[in-house]
DNA sequence: GGCCATACTTACCTCTTGGTCTGTATCATA
DNA sequence: TATGATACAGACCAAGAGGTAAGTATGGCC
């Protein structure tokens, strides 16, 4: 059930893109970098994403080694999802993508249509803030 | 017909992914970094990609400001596609993706299923270096 | 026994992407 | 007049990703 059969592209760049670009994978990873999360927690963090879809994304990421799934045999089921080493190693890459994304928006005069690279986890805030410059938010150096 | 209406994602990272991840966009860009190319040239460089699809990809990239389309009013039509500043600025990003892609393959013991990050522009060479039927192209790093 | 929370699964539907195949416009040249 | 090279456009199709809505399993707790 792991990786057999359905192979990834031969070109590394395409492989990377294929692995990363699922509708919700990037944001899910952003959240998992903050620590492991239960399915229900992710659901709360990303309202608008149905449970089925969330699980789909997580499973694919698991197959690709980005995410770890840990099951606790408890009464109300408890499952924790966390980023693997591979998942963590994506941080600089996604950060680069984020920076370029803003650069792209800037060049097209659409800076008002993108969020800050760190506020990604709060897309609803963008209304007021144009681009928060105050740093903050440091994680695993 | 440029960018109105169909907006890109709010999250910069997703925006970047959306712009980059078309089936042939990455490879096309690799080639355009080497200099502008005519449609027919790209066709020769990427056999297996139909003209219609090639044009599709190029047009989308044009809309997103990655590619420039220059028409020469000549007898047998002549159109040159080249990378814009924005397109060129993607090089380090794609390189990062490529590196990570190889890293990913390495971690999953599939280094024999990816090419080198620079040979991307010559996918036709794979034939000799074996990869479909023959050995692996090993590449310690 | 019935209820509850959690984490799924399944059936089904829609829209986008990428793909094939064929048609068209241009105009120098044979 | 027919041909040929180049760059498209259009009709059509298949697969897949993502979405909705509903059902299932578990086992303490009232």
Coordinates of C-alpha atoms (C1' of nucleotides) in Angstrom, one line a residue:
Chain A
X1 CA 0.0 0.0 0.0
X2 CA 3.1 2.2 0.2
X3 CA 4.7 3.3 -3.0
X4 CA 4.5 0.3 -5.3
X5 CA 3.1 0.8 -8.8
X6 CA 2.1 4.4 -9.1
X7 CA 5.5 5.9 -9.7
X8 CA 6.4 9.5 -9.4
X9 CA 7.9 11.5 -12.3
X10 CA 11.5 10.9 -13.4
X11 CA 12.5 14.5 -13.3
X12 CA 13.2 15.5 -9.7
X13 CA 11.5 18.9 -10.0
X14 CA 8.3 17.3 -11.3
X15 CA 8.5 14.7 -8.6
X16 CA 8.7 17.4 -6.0
X17 CA 5.8 19.3 -7.5
X18 CA 3.7 16.2 -7.7
X19 CA 4.3 15.4 -4.1
X20 CA 3.7 18.9 -2.8
X21 CA 0.9 20.2 -4.9
X22 CA -2.2 18.7 -3.5
X23 CA -5.0 21.2 -2.8
X24 CA -4.4 21.3 1.0
X25 CA -1.0 19.7 1.4
X26 CA 1.0 22.9 1.8
X27 CA -1.2 24.4 4.5
X28 CA -1.5 21.1 6.3
X29 CA 2.3 20.9 6.4
X30 CA 2.5 24.4 7.7
X31 CA 0.4 23.3 10.6
X32 CA 2.2 20.1 11.3
X33 CA 5.5 22.0 11.5
X34 CA 4.0 23.4 14.7
X35 CA 3.7 20.0 16.1
X36 CA 1.6 16.9 15.6
X37 CA -2.1 17.3 15.3
X38 CA -5.2 15.1 15.6
X39 CA -7.5 14.9 12.6
X40 CA -10.1 16.8 14.5
X41 CA -7.6 19.6 15.3
X42 CA -6.7 19.9 11.6
X43 CA -10.3 20.0 10.8
X44 CA -10.7 22.9 13.2
X45 CA -7.7 24.7 11.8
X46 CA -8.9 24.3 8.2
X47 CA -12.6 24.7 8.2
X48 CA -13.9 24.3 4.7
X49 CA -12.0 21.1 4.2
X50 CA -14.2 18.0 4.6
X51 CA -13.0 15.2 6.7
X52 CA -12.8 12.9 3.7
X53 CA -10.6 15.2 1.7
X54 CA -8.4 15.9 4.7
X55 CA -7.8 12.2 5.2
X56 CA -7.2 11.8 1.5
X57 CA -4.5 14.5 1.6
X58 CA -2.9 13.1 4.8
X59 CA -2.8 9.6 3.4
X60 CA -1.1 10.6 0.2
X61 CA 1.4 12.6 2.2
X62 CA 1.9 9.5 4.4
X63 CA 2.6 7.4 1.3
X64 CA 5.1 9.9 0.1
X65 CA 6.8 9.9 3.5
X66 CA 6.0 13.5 4.5
X67 CA 3.7 12.6 7.3
X68 CA 3.6 10.1 10.1
X69 CA 0.4 8.6 11.3
X70 CA 0.2 7.3 14.8
X71 CA -2.8 5.5 16.2
X72 CA -3.6 5.4 19.8
X73 CA -6.0 2.6 20.6
X74 CA -8.4 4.5 22.8
X75 CA -12.0 4.7 23.5
X76 CA -12.9 7.6 21.3
X77 CA -10.3 6.9 18.6
X78 CA -7.2 9.1 18.7
X79 CA -4.9 9.5 15.7
X80 CA -2.0 11.9 15.6
X81 CA -0.4 13.2 12.4
X82 CA 3.1 14.6 12.4
X83 CA 5.7 15.8 10.0
X84 CA 8.5 13.3 9.3
X85 CA 12.1 14.4 8.6
X86 CA 11.2 14.5 5.0
X87 CA 8.2 16.7 5.7
X88 CA 10.3 19.0 7.8
X89 CA 12.9 19.2 5.1
X90 CA 10.2 20.8 2.9
X91 CA 10.1 23.9 5.0
X92 CA 12.8 25.9 3.2
X93 CA 11.4 24.8 -0.1
X94 CA 7.9 25.9 0.7
X95 CA 9.3 29.1 2.1
X96 CA 11.1 29.7 -1.2
X97 CA 7.9 29.0 -3.0
X98 CA 6.1 31.4 -0.7
X99 CA 8.6 34.1 -1.3
X100 CA 8.5 33.7 -5.0
X101 CA 4.7 33.6 -4.9
X102 CA 4.7 37.0 -3.3
X103 CA 7.3 38.2 -5.8
X104 CA 5.0 37.0 -8.5
X105 CA 2.1 38.8 -7.1
X106 CA 4.1 42.0 -6.7
X107 CA 5.2 42.0 -10.3
X108 CA 1.6 41.6 -11.4
X109 CA 0.4 44.3 -9.0
X110 CA -1.6 41.8 -7.0
X111 CA 0.1 42.1 -3.6
X112 CA -3.3 42.8 -2.2
X113 CA -4.4 39.4 -3.3
X114 CA -1.9 37.3 -1.3
X115 CA -1.2 36.8 2.4
X116 CA 2.1 37.1 4.2
X117 CA 4.3 34.1 4.1
X118 CA 3.9 33.4 7.8
X119 CA 0.3 34.3 8.2
X120 CA -0.6 31.6 5.8
X121 CA -2.3 29.9 8.7
X122 CA -4.7 32.7 9.1
X123 CA -5.9 33.6 5.6
X124 CA -8.9 35.4 7.1
X125 CA -6.7 38.1 8.5
X126 CA -5.5 39.5 5.2
X127 CA -8.3 41.9 4.9
X128 CA -6.7 44.5 7.1
X129 CA -3.0 43.7 7.1
X130 CA -1.3 44.3 3.8
X131 CA 1.9 42.7 4.7
X132 CA 2.9 42.4 8.3
X133 CA 6.5 43.1 8.6
X134 CA 7.0 42.4 12.2
X135 CA 8.9 39.1 12.3
X136 CA 8.1 36.7 15.1
X137 CA 7.3 33.1 14.6
X138 CA 10.4 31.1 14.8
X139 CA 10.5 27.4 14.5
X140 CA 13.2 24.8 14.7
X141 CA 16.3 26.5 13.6
Chain B
X1 CA -8.0 38.0 -21.5
X2 CA -4.9 38.3 -19.3
X3 CA -5.5 37.9 -15.6
X4 CA -9.0 39.1 -14.9
X5 CA -11.5 36.9 -13.3
X6 CA -9.7 33.6 -12.7
X7 CA -7.7 34.5 -9.7
X8 CA -4.8 32.7 -8.2
X9 CA -4.8 31.4 -4.6
X10 CA -4.4 33.7 -1.7
X11 CA -1.6 31.8 -0.1
X12 CA 1.7 32.7 -1.9
X13 CA 3.0 29.2 -1.7
X14 CA -0.1 27.8 -3.3
X15 CA -0.1 30.6 -5.9
X16 CA 3.5 29.6 -6.8
X17 CA 2.6 26.0 -7.0
X18 CA -0.4 26.7 -9.2
X19 CA 1.6 28.8 -11.6
X20 CA 4.5 26.3 -11.9
X21 CA 2.8 22.9 -11.8
X22 CA 1.5 22.4 -15.3
X23 CA 2.4 19.0 -16.9
X24 CA 5.2 20.5 -19.0
X25 CA 5.8 23.9 -17.6
X26 CA 9.0 23.1 -15.6
X27 CA 10.7 21.4 -18.6
X28 CA 9.7 24.1 -21.0
X29 CA 11.2 26.7 -18.6
X30 CA 14.4 24.7 -18.4
X31 CA 14.7 25.0 -22.1
X32 CA 13.7 28.6 -22.3
X33 CA 16.4 29.5 -19.8
X34 CA 18.9 28.5 -22.5
X35 CA 17.4 31.1 -24.8
X36 CA 14.3 31.9 -26.7
X37 CA 12.8 29.1 -28.8
X38 CA 10.3 28.7 -31.6
X39 CA 7.3 26.5 -31.1
X40 CA 8.7 24.0 -33.5
X41 CA 11.9 23.9 -31.7
X42 CA 10.2 23.2 -28.4
X43 CA 8.3 20.5 -30.2
X44 CA 11.5 18.9 -31.2
X45 CA 13.0 19.2 -27.8
X46 CA 10.0 17.7 -26.2
X47 CA 8.7 15.0 -28.5
X48 CA 5.7 13.4 -27.0
X49 CA 4.0 16.7 -26.3
X50 CA 1.4 17.6 -28.9
X51 CA 1.4 21.0 -30.4
X52 CA -1.9 21.9 -28.9
X53 CA -0.8 21.0 -25.4
X54 CA 2.5 22.8 -25.9
X55 CA 0.6 25.9 -26.9
X56 CA -1.7 25.5 -24.0
X57 CA 1.1 25.4 -21.5
X58 CA 2.9 28.3 -23.2
X59 CA -0.2 30.5 -23.2
X60 CA -0.9 29.9 -19.5
X61 CA 2.7 30.7 -18.7
X62 CA 2.3 33.9 -20.8
X63 CA -0.8 34.9 -18.9
X64 CA 1.1 34.4 -15.7
X65 CA 4.0 36.5 -16.9
X66 CA 6.6 33.7 -17.1
X67 CA 7.0 33.7 -20.8
X68 CA 7.1 36.2 -23.5
X69 CA 5.6 35.6 -26.9
X70 CA 7.0 37.5 -29.9
X71 CA 5.4 37.2 -33.3
X72 CA 7.4 37.8 -36.5
X73 CA 5.2 38.5 -39.4
X74 CA 6.8 36.3 -41.9
X75 CA 5.9 34.0 -44.7
X76 CA 6.1 30.7 -42.8
X77 CA 4.9 32.0 -39.5
X78 CA 7.6 32.6 -36.9
X79 CA 6.9 32.9 -33.2
X80 CA 9.5 33.0 -30.5
X81 CA 8.9 32.2 -26.9
X82 CA 11.3 33.4 -24.2
X83 CA 11.5 33.5 -20.5
X84 CA 10.6 36.8 -18.8
X85 CA 12.3 38.2 -15.8
X86 CA 9.7 36.5 -13.7
X87 CA 10.4 33.3 -15.6
X88 CA 14.1 33.6 -15.0
X89 CA 13.5 34.3 -11.3
X90 CA 12.0 30.8 -11.1
X91 CA 15.3 29.1 -11.7
X92 CA 16.6 29.0 -8.1
X93 CA 13.2 27.9 -7.0
X94 CA 13.0 25.1 -9.5
X95 CA 16.5 24.1 -8.7
X96 CA 15.5 23.9 -5.0
X97 CA 12.6 21.8 -6.0
X98 CA 14.8 19.6 -8.0
X99 CA 17.3 19.1 -5.2
X100 CA 14.5 18.3 -2.8
X101 CA 13.0 15.9 -5.4
X102 CA 16.3 14.0 -5.4
X103 CA 16.5 14.1 -1.7
X104 CA 13.0 12.6 -1.5
X105 CA 13.9 9.9 -4.0
X106 CA 17.0 9.1 -2.0
X107 CA 15.1 8.8 1.3
X108 CA 12.7 6.4 -0.4
X109 CA 15.5 4.4 -2.0
X110 CA 14.4 5.4 -5.5
X111 CA 17.4 7.3 -6.6
X112 CA 17.4 5.1 -9.6
X113 CA 14.1 6.5 -10.6
X114 CA 15.1 10.1 -11.0
X115 CA 17.4 12.0 -13.3
X116 CA 20.1 14.4 -12.4
X117 CA 19.0 18.0 -11.8
X118 CA 20.9 19.4 -14.8
X119 CA 20.2 16.7 -17.3
X120 CA 16.5 17.7 -17.2
X121 CA 16.9 19.6 -20.4
X122 CA 18.0 16.5 -22.2
X123 CA 15.5 13.9 -21.3
X124 CA 16.3 12.1 -24.5
X125 CA 19.7 11.2 -23.2
X126 CA 18.2 8.9 -20.7
X127 CA 18.0 6.2 -23.2
X128 CA 21.8 5.7 -23.2
X129 CA 22.2 6.1 -19.5
X130 CA 19.8 3.3 -18.9
X131 CA 16.9 3.8 -16.6
X132 CA 14.0 2.2 -18.2
X133 CA 15.4 -1.2 -18.8
X134 CA 19.0 -1.3 -17.7
X135 CA 20.9 -0.3 -14.7
X136 CA 20.7 2.7 -12.6
X137 CA 22.5 5.9 -12.8
X138 CA 24.0 6.0 -9.4
X139 CA 25.1 9.3 -8.1
X140 CA 26.5 9.4 -4.6
X141 CA 26.1 12.8 -3.0
Chain C
dG1 C1' -29.9 -0.5 25.8
dG2 C1' -29.1 3.9 23.8
dC3 C1' -25.8 7.9 23.4
dC4 C1' -21.6 10.2 22.3
dA5 C1' -17.1 11.5 20.2
dT6 C1' -13.7 10.3 17.0
dA7 C1' -11.9 8.6 12.9
dC8 C1' -12.8 6.8 9.3
dT9 C1' -15.4 4.5 4.5
dT10 C1' -18.3 4.4 0.6
dA11 C1' -21.1 6.0 -3.2
dC12 C1' -21.6 9.4 -6.3
dC13 C1' -20.9 13.8 -8.9
dT14 C1' -18.4 17.7 -11.2
dC15 C1' -14.8 20.3 -13.0
dT16 C1' -10.3 20.7 -14.6
dT17 C1' -6.3 18.8 -17.2
dG18 C1' -4.2 16.8 -20.6
dG19 C1' -4.6 14.2 -24.6
dT20 C1' -6.1 12.9 -29.8
dC21 C1' -7.4 14.2 -34.2
dT22 C1' -8.7 17.2 -37.7
dG23 C1' -9.2 21.7 -39.8
dT24 C1' -7.3 26.5 -41.1
dA25 C1' -4.5 30.7 -42.4
dT26 C1' -0.5 32.4 -44.8
dC27 C1' 2.3 33.1 -48.9
dA28 C1' 6.8 32.1 -51.2
dT29 C1' 8.1 28.8 -54.3
dA30 C1' 8.1 25.0 -57.7
Chain D
dT1 C1' -2.3 26.1 -59.5
dA2 C1' -0.6 23.1 -56.1
dT3 C1' 2.7 22.4 -52.4
dG4 C1' 4.9 23.0 -48.1
dA5 C1' 6.3 24.9 -43.7
dT6 C1' 4.7 27.0 -39.5
dA7 C1' 1.5 28.2 -35.9
dC8 C1' -2.4 27.8 -34.5
dA9 C1' -8.0 26.6 -33.3
dG10 C1' -11.9 23.5 -32.5
dA11 C1' -14.5 19.3 -31.3
dC12 C1' -14.2 15.7 -28.5
dC13 C1' -12.8 12.5 -24.8
dA14 C1' -10.8 10.1 -20.6
dA15 C1' -8.8 10.2 -16.2
dG16 C1' -8.3 12.1 -11.9
dA17 C1' -8.7 15.4 -8.2
dG18 C1' -11.6 17.2 -5.1
dG19 C1' -16.2 17.9 -3.3
dT20 C1' -20.9 16.4 -0.9
dA21 C1' -23.6 13.4 1.9
dA22 C1' -24.3 9.5 4.2
dG23 C1' -23.0 5.3 6.7
dT24 C1' -19.8 2.4 9.9
dA25 C1' -16.9 1.0 14.0
dT26 C1' -15.5 1.4 18.8
dG27 C1' -16.3 1.2 23.7
dG28 C1' -16.9 3.9 27.9
dC29 C1' -20.9 6.2 30.2
dC30 C1' -25.7 7.4 31.7

